Short mmCIF file of C-alpha atoms in Angstrom, two decimals:
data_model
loop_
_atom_site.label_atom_id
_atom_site.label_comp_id
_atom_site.label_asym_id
_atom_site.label_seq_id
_atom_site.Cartn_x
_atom_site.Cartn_y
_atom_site.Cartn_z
CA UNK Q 27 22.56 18.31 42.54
CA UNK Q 28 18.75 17.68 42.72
CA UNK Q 29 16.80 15.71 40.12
CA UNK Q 30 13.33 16.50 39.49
CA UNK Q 31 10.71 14.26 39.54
CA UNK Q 32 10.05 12.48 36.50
CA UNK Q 33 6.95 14.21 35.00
CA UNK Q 34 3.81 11.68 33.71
CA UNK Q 35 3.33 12.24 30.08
CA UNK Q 36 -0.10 14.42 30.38
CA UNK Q 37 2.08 17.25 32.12
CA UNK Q 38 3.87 17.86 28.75
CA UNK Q 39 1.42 16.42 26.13
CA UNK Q 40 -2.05 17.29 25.26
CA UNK Q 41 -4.56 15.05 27.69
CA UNK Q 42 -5.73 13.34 24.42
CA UNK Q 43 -2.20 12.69 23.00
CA UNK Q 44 -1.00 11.17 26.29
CA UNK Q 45 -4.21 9.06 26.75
CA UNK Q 46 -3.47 7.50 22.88
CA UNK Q 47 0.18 6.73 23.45
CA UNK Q 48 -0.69 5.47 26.73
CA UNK Q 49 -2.73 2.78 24.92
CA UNK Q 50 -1.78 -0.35 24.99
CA UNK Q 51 -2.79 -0.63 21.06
CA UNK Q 52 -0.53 1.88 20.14
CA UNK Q 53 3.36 0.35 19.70
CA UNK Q 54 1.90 -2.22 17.42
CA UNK Q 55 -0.12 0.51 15.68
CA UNK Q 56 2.47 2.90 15.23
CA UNK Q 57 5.20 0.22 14.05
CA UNK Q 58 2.42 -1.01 11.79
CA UNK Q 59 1.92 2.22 10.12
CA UNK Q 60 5.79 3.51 9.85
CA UNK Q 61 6.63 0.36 7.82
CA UNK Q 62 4.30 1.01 5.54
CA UNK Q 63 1.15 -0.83 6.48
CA UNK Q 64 -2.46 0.86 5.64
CA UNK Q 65 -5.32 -0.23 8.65
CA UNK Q 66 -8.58 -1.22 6.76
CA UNK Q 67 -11.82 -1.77 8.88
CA UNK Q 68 -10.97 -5.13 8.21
CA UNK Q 69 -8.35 -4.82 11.37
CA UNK Q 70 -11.25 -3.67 13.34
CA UNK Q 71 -9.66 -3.07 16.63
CA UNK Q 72 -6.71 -0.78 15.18
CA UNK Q 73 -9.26 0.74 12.73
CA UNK Q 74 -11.26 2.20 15.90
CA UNK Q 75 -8.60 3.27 17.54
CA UNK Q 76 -6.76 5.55 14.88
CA UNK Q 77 -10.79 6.51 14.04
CA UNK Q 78 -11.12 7.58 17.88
CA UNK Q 79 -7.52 9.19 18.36
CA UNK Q 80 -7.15 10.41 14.99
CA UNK Q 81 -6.88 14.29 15.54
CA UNK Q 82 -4.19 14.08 18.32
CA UNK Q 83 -2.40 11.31 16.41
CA UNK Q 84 -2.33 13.22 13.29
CA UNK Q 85 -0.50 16.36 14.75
CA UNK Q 86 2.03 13.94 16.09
CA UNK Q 87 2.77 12.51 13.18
CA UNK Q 88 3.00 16.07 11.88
CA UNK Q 89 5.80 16.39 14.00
CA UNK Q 90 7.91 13.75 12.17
CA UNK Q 91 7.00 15.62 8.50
CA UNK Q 92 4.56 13.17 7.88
CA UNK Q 93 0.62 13.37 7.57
CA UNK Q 94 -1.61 10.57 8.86
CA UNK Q 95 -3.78 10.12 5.68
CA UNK Q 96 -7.61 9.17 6.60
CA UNK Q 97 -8.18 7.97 2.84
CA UNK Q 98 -12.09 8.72 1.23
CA UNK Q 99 -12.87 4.81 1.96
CA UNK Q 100 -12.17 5.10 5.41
CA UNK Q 101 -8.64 3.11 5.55
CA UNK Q 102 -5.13 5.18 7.14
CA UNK Q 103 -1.84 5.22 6.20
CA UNK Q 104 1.03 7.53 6.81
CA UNK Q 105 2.25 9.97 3.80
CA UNK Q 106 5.57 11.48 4.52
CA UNK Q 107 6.56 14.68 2.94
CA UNK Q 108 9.89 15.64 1.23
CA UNK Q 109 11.23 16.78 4.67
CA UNK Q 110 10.10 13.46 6.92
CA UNK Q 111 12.06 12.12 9.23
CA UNK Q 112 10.81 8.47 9.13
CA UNK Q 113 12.34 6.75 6.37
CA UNK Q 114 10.66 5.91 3.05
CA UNK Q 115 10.81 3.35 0.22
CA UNK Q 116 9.28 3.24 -2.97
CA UNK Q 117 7.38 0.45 -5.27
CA UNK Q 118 8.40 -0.73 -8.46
CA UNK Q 119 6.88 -0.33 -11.47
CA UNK Q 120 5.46 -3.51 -11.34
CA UNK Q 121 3.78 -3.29 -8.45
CA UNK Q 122 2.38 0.02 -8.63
CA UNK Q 123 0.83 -1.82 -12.13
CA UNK Q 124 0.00 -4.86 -10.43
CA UNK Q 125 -1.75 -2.38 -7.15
CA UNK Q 126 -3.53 -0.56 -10.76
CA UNK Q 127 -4.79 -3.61 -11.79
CA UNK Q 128 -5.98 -5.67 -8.24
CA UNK Q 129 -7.93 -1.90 -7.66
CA UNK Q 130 -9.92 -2.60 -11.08
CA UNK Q 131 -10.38 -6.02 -10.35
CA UNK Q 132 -11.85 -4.69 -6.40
CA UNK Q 133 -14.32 -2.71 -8.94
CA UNK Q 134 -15.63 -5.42 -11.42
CA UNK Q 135 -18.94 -7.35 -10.51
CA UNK Q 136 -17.12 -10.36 -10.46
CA UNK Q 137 -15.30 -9.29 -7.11
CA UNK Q 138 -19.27 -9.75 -5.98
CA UNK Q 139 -19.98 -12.92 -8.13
CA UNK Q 140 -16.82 -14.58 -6.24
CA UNK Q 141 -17.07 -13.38 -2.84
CA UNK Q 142 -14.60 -11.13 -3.26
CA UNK Q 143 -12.06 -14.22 -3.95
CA UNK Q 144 -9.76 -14.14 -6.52
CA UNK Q 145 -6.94 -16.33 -8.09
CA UNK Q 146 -3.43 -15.51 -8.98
CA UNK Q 147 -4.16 -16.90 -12.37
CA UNK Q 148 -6.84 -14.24 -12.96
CA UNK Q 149 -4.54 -11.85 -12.11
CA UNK Q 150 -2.03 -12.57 -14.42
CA UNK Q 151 -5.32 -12.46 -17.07
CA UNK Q 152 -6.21 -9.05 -16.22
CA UNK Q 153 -2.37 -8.11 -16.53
CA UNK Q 154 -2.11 -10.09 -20.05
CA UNK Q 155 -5.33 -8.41 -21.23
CA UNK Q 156 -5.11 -4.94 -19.68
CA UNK Q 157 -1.37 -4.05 -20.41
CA UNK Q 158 0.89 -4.27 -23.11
CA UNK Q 159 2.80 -7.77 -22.90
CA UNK Q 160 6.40 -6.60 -24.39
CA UNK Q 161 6.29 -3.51 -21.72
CA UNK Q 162 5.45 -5.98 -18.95
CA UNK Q 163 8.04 -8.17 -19.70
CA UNK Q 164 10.61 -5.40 -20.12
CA UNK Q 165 10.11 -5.10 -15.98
CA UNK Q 166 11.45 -7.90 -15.83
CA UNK Q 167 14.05 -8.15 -18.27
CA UNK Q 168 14.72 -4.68 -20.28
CA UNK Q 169 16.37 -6.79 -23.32
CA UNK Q 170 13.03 -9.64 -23.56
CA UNK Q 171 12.44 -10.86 -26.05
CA UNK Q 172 9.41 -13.04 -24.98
CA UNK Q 173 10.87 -16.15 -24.49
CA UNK Q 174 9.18 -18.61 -21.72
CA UNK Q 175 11.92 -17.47 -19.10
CA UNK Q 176 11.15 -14.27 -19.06
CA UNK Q 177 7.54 -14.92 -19.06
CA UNK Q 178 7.80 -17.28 -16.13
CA UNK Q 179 10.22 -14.30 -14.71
CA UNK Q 180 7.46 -12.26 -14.81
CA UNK Q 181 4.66 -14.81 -12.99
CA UNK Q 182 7.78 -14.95 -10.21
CA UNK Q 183 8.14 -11.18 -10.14
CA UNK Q 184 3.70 -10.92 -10.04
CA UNK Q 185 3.99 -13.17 -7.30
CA UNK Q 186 6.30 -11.24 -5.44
CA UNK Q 187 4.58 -7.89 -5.96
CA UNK Q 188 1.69 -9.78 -4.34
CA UNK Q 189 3.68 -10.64 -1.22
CA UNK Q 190 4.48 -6.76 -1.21
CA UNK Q 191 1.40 -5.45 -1.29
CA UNK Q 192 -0.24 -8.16 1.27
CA UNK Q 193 2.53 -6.86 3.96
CA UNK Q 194 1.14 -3.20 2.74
CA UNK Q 195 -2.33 -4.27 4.01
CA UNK Q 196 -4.13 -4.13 0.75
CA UNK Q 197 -4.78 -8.00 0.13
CA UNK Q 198 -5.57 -11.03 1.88
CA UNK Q 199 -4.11 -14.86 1.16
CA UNK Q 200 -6.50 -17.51 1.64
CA UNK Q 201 -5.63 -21.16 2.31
CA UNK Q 202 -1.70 -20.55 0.79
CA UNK Q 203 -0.97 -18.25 -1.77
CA UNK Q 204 -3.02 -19.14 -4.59
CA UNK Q 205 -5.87 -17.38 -3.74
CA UNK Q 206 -6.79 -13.50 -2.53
CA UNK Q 207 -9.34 -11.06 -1.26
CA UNK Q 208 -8.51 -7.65 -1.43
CA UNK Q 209 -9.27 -4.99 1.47
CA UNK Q 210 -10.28 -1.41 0.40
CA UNK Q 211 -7.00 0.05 0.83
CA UNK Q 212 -6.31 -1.08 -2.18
CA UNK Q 213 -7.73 2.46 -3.71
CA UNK Q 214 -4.50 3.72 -2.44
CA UNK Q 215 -3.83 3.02 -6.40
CA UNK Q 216 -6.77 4.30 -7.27
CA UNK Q 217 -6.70 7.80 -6.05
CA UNK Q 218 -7.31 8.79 -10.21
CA UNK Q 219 -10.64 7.80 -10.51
CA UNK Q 220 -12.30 9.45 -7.35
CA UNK Q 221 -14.18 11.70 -10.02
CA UNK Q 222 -17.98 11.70 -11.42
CA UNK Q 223 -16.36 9.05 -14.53
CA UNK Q 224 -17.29 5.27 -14.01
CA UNK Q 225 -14.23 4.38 -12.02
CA UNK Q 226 -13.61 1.11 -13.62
CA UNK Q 227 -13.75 3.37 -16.79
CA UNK Q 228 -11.17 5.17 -15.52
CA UNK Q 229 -9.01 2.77 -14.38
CA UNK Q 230 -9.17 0.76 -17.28
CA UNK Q 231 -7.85 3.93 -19.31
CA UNK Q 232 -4.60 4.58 -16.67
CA UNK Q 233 -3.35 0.88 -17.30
CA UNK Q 234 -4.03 0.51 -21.05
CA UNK Q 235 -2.13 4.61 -21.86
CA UNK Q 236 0.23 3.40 -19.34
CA UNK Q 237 -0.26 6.29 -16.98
CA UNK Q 238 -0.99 3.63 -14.29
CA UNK Q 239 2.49 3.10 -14.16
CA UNK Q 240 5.14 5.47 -12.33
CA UNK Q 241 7.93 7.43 -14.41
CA UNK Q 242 11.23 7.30 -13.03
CA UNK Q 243 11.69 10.78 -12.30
CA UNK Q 244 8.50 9.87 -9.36
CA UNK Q 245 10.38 6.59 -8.02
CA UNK Q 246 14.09 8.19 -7.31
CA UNK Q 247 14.53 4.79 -5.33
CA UNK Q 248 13.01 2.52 -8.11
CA UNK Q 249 16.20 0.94 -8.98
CA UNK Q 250 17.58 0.58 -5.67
CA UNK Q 251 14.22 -1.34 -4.84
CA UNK Q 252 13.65 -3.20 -7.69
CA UNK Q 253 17.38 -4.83 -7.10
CA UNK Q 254 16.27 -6.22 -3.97
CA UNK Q 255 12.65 -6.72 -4.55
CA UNK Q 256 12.62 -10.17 -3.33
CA UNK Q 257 14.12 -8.96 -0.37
CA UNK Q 258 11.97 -9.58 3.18
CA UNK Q 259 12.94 -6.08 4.59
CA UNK Q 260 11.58 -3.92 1.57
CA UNK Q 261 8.78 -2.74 3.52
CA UNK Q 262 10.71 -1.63 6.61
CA UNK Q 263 10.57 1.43 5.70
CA UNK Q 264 7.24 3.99 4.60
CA UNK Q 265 5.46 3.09 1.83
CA UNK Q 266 5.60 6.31 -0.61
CA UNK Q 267 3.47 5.74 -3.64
#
């Protein structure tokens, strides 16, 4: 029996295709985005890459059900569909709240007034002052009934929804954990106000009706998530939010 020659990949793939996945760039790039991970122009390098290749990356993608999302602010991120065939995982309510909340805070002056540094402590400010205390602490425990546990349960949980969204690519930790910048993928949560409204206006009116956070019948996996939020695999799979 005679075996062919193994063909190079531009004899089966479109030049352009062959020339990205050829790049050395791209393993990192592509394991980057499957778990999850949105590329800002803060990661320069991989930002100009997926800008160069990003036709002939987006119909491969295709090919797995999944749509390589250019976002209006310039960062990418993979969207699967109902039919993908790389795996998915969803947020929990608390941090698609806490994502609602860091994308009004990338909005306010003071982002400019501090460099775009913020604190965990202001954070949990906006959170206290933007959204209804007793449903906040119900994310954490459904029978609360305010006590300092479940408020310190909460600042635990806030924390963690941090860690989340940092592995996501939408935030920054400077010198430890205490402190934050956020990158522009962060308007993955704020996809409502891309209208003629002021968008901190807008924002401001999803988190205080509540309509900033996610009804169960959108997170079929919220439960499943939210039992092993503290896990370090969560985002091992696509983000879906």
């Amino acid at each position: 029996m005679q075996l062919h020659d193994a063909q190079a990949p531009s004899d089966y793939l479109p030049s352009d295709l062959a020339r990205a996945i050829a790049n050395p760039l791209f393993p990192q790039i592509d394991a980057l985005l499957r778990s999850g991970r949105h590329i800002s122009s803060d990661d320069f390098q991989f930002h100009q890459f997926l800008s160069d290749a990003y036709d002939a990356l987006d119909l491969f993608y295709r090919r797995y059900q999944v749509e390589l999302i250019k976002a209006p602010e310039g960062f990418y991120y993979l969207r699967p569909k109902s039919t993908a065939l790389i795996g998915t995982s969803m947020l929990s309510e608390l941090d698609m709240l806490v994502g609602k909340v860091l994308c009004y805070m990338y909005l306010s002056p003071e982002r400019l007034a501090n460099e775009g540094v913020f604190t965990q402590l202001e954070l949990l400010e906006e959170l206290s002052n933007l959204a209804d205390e007793t449903q906040l602490l119900r994310m954490v425990n459904q029978r609360s009934g305010g006590s300092d546990l479940d408020k310190q349960k909460l600042k635990d949980k806030v924390k963690g929804s941090l860690r989340r969204l940092k592995r996501l690519g939408m935030l920054t930790f400077i010198a430890g954990v205490e402190k934050f910048s956020l990158n522009e993928s962060v308007f993955r949560f704020g996809a409502d106000v891309r209208t003629d409204e002021d968008p901190r206006a807008v924002q401001l009116r999803l988190i205080q009706s509540g309509e900033a956070i996610v009804h169960d019948a959108d997170l079929p996996q919220a439960d499943a998530l939210q039992n092993n939020q503290d896990s370090d695999n969560e985002e091992q799979l696509g983000l879906e939010v």
